[in-house]
CSV table of N, CA and C in Angstrom, one decimal:
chain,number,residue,atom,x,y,z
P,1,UNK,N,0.8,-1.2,0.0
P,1,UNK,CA,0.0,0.0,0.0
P,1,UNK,C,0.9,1.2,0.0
P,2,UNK,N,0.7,1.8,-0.9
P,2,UNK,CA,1.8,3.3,-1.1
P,2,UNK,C,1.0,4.4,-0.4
P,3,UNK,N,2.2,5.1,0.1
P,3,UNK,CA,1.7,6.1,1.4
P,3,UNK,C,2.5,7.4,1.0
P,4,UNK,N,2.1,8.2,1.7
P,4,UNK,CA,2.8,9.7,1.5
P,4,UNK,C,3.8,9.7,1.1
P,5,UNK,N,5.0,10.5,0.7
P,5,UNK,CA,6.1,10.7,-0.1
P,5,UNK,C,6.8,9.3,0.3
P,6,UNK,N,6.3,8.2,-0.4
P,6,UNK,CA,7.0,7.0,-0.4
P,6,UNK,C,7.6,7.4,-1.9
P,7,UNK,N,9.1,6.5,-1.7
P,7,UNK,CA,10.3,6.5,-3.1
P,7,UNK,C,9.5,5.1,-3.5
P,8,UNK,N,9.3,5.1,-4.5
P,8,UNK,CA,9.5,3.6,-5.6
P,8,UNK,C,10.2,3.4,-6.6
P,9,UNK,N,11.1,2.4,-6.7
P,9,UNK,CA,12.4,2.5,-6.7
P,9,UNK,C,12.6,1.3,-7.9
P,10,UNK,N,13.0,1.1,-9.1
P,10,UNK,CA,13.2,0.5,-10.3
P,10,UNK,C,14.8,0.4,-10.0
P,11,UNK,N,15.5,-0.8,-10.0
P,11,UNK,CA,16.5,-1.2,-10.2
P,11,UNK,C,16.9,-2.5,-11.3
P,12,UNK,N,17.7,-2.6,-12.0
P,12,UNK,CA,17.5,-3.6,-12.5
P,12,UNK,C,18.8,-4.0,-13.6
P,13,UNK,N,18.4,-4.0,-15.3
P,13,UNK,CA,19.2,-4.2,-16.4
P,13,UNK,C,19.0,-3.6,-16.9
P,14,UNK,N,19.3,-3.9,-18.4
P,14,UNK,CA,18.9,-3.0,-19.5
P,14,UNK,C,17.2,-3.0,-19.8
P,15,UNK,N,16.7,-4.0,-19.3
P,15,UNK,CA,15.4,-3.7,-19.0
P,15,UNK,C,14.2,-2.8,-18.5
P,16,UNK,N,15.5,-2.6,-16.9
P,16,UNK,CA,14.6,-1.5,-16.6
P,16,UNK,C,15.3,-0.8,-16.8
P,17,UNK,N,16.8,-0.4,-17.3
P,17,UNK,CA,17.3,0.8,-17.6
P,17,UNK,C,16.7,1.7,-18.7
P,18,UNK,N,16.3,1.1,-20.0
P,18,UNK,CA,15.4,1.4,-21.1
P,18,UNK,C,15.5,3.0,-21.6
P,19,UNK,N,16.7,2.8,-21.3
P,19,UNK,CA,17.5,4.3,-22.6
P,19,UNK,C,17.6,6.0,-21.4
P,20,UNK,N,17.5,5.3,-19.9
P,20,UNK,CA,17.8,6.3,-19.0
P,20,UNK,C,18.8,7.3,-19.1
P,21,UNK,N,18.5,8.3,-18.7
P,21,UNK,CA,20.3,9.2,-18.9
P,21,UNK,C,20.4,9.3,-17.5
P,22,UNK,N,21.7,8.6,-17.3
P,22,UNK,CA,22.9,8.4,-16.1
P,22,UNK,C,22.7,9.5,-15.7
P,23,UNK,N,23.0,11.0,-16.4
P,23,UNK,CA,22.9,12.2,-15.4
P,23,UNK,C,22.3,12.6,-15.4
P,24,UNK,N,21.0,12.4,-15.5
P,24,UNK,CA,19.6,12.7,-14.8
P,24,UNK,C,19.0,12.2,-14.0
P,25,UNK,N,19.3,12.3,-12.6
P,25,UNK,CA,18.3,11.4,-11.6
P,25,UNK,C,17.0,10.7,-11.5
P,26,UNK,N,16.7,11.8,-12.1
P,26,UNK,CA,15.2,11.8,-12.9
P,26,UNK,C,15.0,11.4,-13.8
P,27,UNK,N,15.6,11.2,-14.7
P,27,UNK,CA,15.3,10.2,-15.8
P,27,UNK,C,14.9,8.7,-15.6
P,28,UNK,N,13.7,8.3,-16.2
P,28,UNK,CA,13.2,7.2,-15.9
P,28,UNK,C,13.3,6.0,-17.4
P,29,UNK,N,14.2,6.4,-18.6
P,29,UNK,CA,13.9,5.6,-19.4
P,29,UNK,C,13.0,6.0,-20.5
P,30,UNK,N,12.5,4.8,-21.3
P,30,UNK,CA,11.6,4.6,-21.9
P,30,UNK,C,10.7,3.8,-22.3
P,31,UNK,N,10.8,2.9,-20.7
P,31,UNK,CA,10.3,1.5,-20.6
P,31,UNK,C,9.1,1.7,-19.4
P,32,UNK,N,9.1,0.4,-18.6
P,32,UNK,CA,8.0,-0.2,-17.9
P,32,UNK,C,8.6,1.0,-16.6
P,33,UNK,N,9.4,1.2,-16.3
P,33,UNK,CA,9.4,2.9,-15.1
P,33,UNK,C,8.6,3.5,-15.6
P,34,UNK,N,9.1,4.3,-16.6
P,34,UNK,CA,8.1,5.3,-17.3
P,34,UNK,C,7.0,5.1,-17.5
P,35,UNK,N,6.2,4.2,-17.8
P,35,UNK,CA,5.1,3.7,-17.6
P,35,UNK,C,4.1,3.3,-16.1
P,36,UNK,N,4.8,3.0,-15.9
P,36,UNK,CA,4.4,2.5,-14.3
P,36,UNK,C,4.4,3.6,-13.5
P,37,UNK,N,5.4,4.6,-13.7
P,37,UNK,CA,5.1,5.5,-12.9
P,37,UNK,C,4.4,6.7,-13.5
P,38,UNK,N,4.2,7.0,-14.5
P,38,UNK,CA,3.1,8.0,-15.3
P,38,UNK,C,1.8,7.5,-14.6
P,39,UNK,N,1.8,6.2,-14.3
P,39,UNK,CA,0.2,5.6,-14.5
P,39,UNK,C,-0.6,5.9,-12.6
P,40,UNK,N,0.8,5.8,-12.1
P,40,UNK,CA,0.6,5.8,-10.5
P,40,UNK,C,0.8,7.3,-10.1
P,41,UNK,N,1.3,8.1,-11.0
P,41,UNK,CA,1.5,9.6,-10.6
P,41,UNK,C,0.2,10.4,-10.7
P,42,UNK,N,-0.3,9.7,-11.9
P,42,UNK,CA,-1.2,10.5,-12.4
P,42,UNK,C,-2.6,9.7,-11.6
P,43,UNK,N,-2.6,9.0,-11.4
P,43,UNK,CA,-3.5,8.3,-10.4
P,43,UNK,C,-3.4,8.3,-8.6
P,44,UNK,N,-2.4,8.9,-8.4
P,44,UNK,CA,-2.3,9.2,-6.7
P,44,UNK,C,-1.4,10.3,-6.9
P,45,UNK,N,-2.1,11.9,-7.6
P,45,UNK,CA,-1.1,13.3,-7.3
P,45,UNK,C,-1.1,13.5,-5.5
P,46,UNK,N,-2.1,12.9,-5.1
P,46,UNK,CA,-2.0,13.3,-3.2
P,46,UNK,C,-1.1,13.0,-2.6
P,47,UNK,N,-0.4,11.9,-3.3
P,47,UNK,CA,0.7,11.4,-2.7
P,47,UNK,C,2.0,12.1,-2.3
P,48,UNK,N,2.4,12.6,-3.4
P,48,UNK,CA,3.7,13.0,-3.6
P,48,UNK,C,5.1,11.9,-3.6
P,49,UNK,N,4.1,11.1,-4.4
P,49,UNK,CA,5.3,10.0,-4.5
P,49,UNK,C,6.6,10.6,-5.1
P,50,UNK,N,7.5,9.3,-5.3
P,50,UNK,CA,8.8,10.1,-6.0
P,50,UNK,C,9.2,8.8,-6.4
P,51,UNK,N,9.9,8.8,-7.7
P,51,UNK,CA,9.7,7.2,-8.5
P,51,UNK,C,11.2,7.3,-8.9
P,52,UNK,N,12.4,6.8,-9.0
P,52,UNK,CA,13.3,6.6,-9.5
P,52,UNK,C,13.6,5.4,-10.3
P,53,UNK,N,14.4,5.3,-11.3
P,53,UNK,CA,15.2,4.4,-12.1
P,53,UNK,C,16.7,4.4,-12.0
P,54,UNK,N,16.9,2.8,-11.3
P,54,UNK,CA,18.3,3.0,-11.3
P,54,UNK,C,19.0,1.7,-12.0
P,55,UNK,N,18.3,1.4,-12.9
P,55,UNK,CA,18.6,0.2,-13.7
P,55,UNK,C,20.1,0.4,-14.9
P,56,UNK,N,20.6,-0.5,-15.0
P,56,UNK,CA,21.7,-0.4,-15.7
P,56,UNK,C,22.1,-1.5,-16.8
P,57,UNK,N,22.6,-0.7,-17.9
P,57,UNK,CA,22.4,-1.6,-18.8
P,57,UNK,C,23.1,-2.8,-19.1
P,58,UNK,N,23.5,-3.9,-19.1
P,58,UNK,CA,24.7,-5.2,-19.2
P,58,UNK,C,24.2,-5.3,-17.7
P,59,UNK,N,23.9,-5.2,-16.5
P,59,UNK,CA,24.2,-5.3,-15.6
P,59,UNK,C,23.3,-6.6,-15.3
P,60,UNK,N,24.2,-7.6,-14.6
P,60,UNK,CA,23.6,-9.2,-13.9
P,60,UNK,C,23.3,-8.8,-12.6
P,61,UNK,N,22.4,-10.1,-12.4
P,61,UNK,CA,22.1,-9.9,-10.7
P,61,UNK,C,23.5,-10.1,-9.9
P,62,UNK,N,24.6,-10.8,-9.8
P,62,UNK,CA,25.5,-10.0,-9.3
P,62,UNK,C,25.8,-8.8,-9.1
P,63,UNK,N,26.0,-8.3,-10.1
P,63,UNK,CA,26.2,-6.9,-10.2
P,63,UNK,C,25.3,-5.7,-9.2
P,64,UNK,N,24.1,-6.5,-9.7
P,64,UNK,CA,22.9,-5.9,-8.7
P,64,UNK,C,23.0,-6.1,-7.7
P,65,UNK,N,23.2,-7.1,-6.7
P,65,UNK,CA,24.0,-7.5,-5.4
P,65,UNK,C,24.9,-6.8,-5.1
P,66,UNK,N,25.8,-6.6,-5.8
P,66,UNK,CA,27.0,-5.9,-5.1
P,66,UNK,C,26.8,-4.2,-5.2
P,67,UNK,N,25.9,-3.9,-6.0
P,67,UNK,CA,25.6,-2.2,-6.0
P,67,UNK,C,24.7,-2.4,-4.3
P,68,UNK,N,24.0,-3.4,-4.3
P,68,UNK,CA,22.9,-2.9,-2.6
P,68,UNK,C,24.0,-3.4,-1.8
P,69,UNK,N,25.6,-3.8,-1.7
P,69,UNK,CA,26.0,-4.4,-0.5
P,69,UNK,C,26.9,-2.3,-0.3
């Protein structure tokens, strides 16, 4: 259940990276983030959610392991 300025948080591959620019924090792609969170933003503005993409492209689930250690 999403609650007041809760972060949702996209990590992943080139999947969820989906053409993001590195120096934009804000940048979410042009994949299933981008979508997912257009659909939830625009459907709960009371929230003040905040949605990030930090997916990377080539990147294995090791790799993804060792970015959350």
């Amino acid at each position: 259940m999403l609650q007041t300025h809760d972060t949702i948080l996209f990590q992943g591959d080139s999947i969820t990276d989906a053409g993001r620019v590195y120096d934009d924090p804000q940048s979410l792609g042009t994949g299933y983030p981008l979508l997912s969170a257009g659909r939830t933003l625009s459907s709960r503005p009371d929230l003040g959610l905040t949605v990030l993409n930090r997916g990377i492209s080539g990147n294995r689930t090791a790799d993804l392991l060792q970015r959350w250690d």
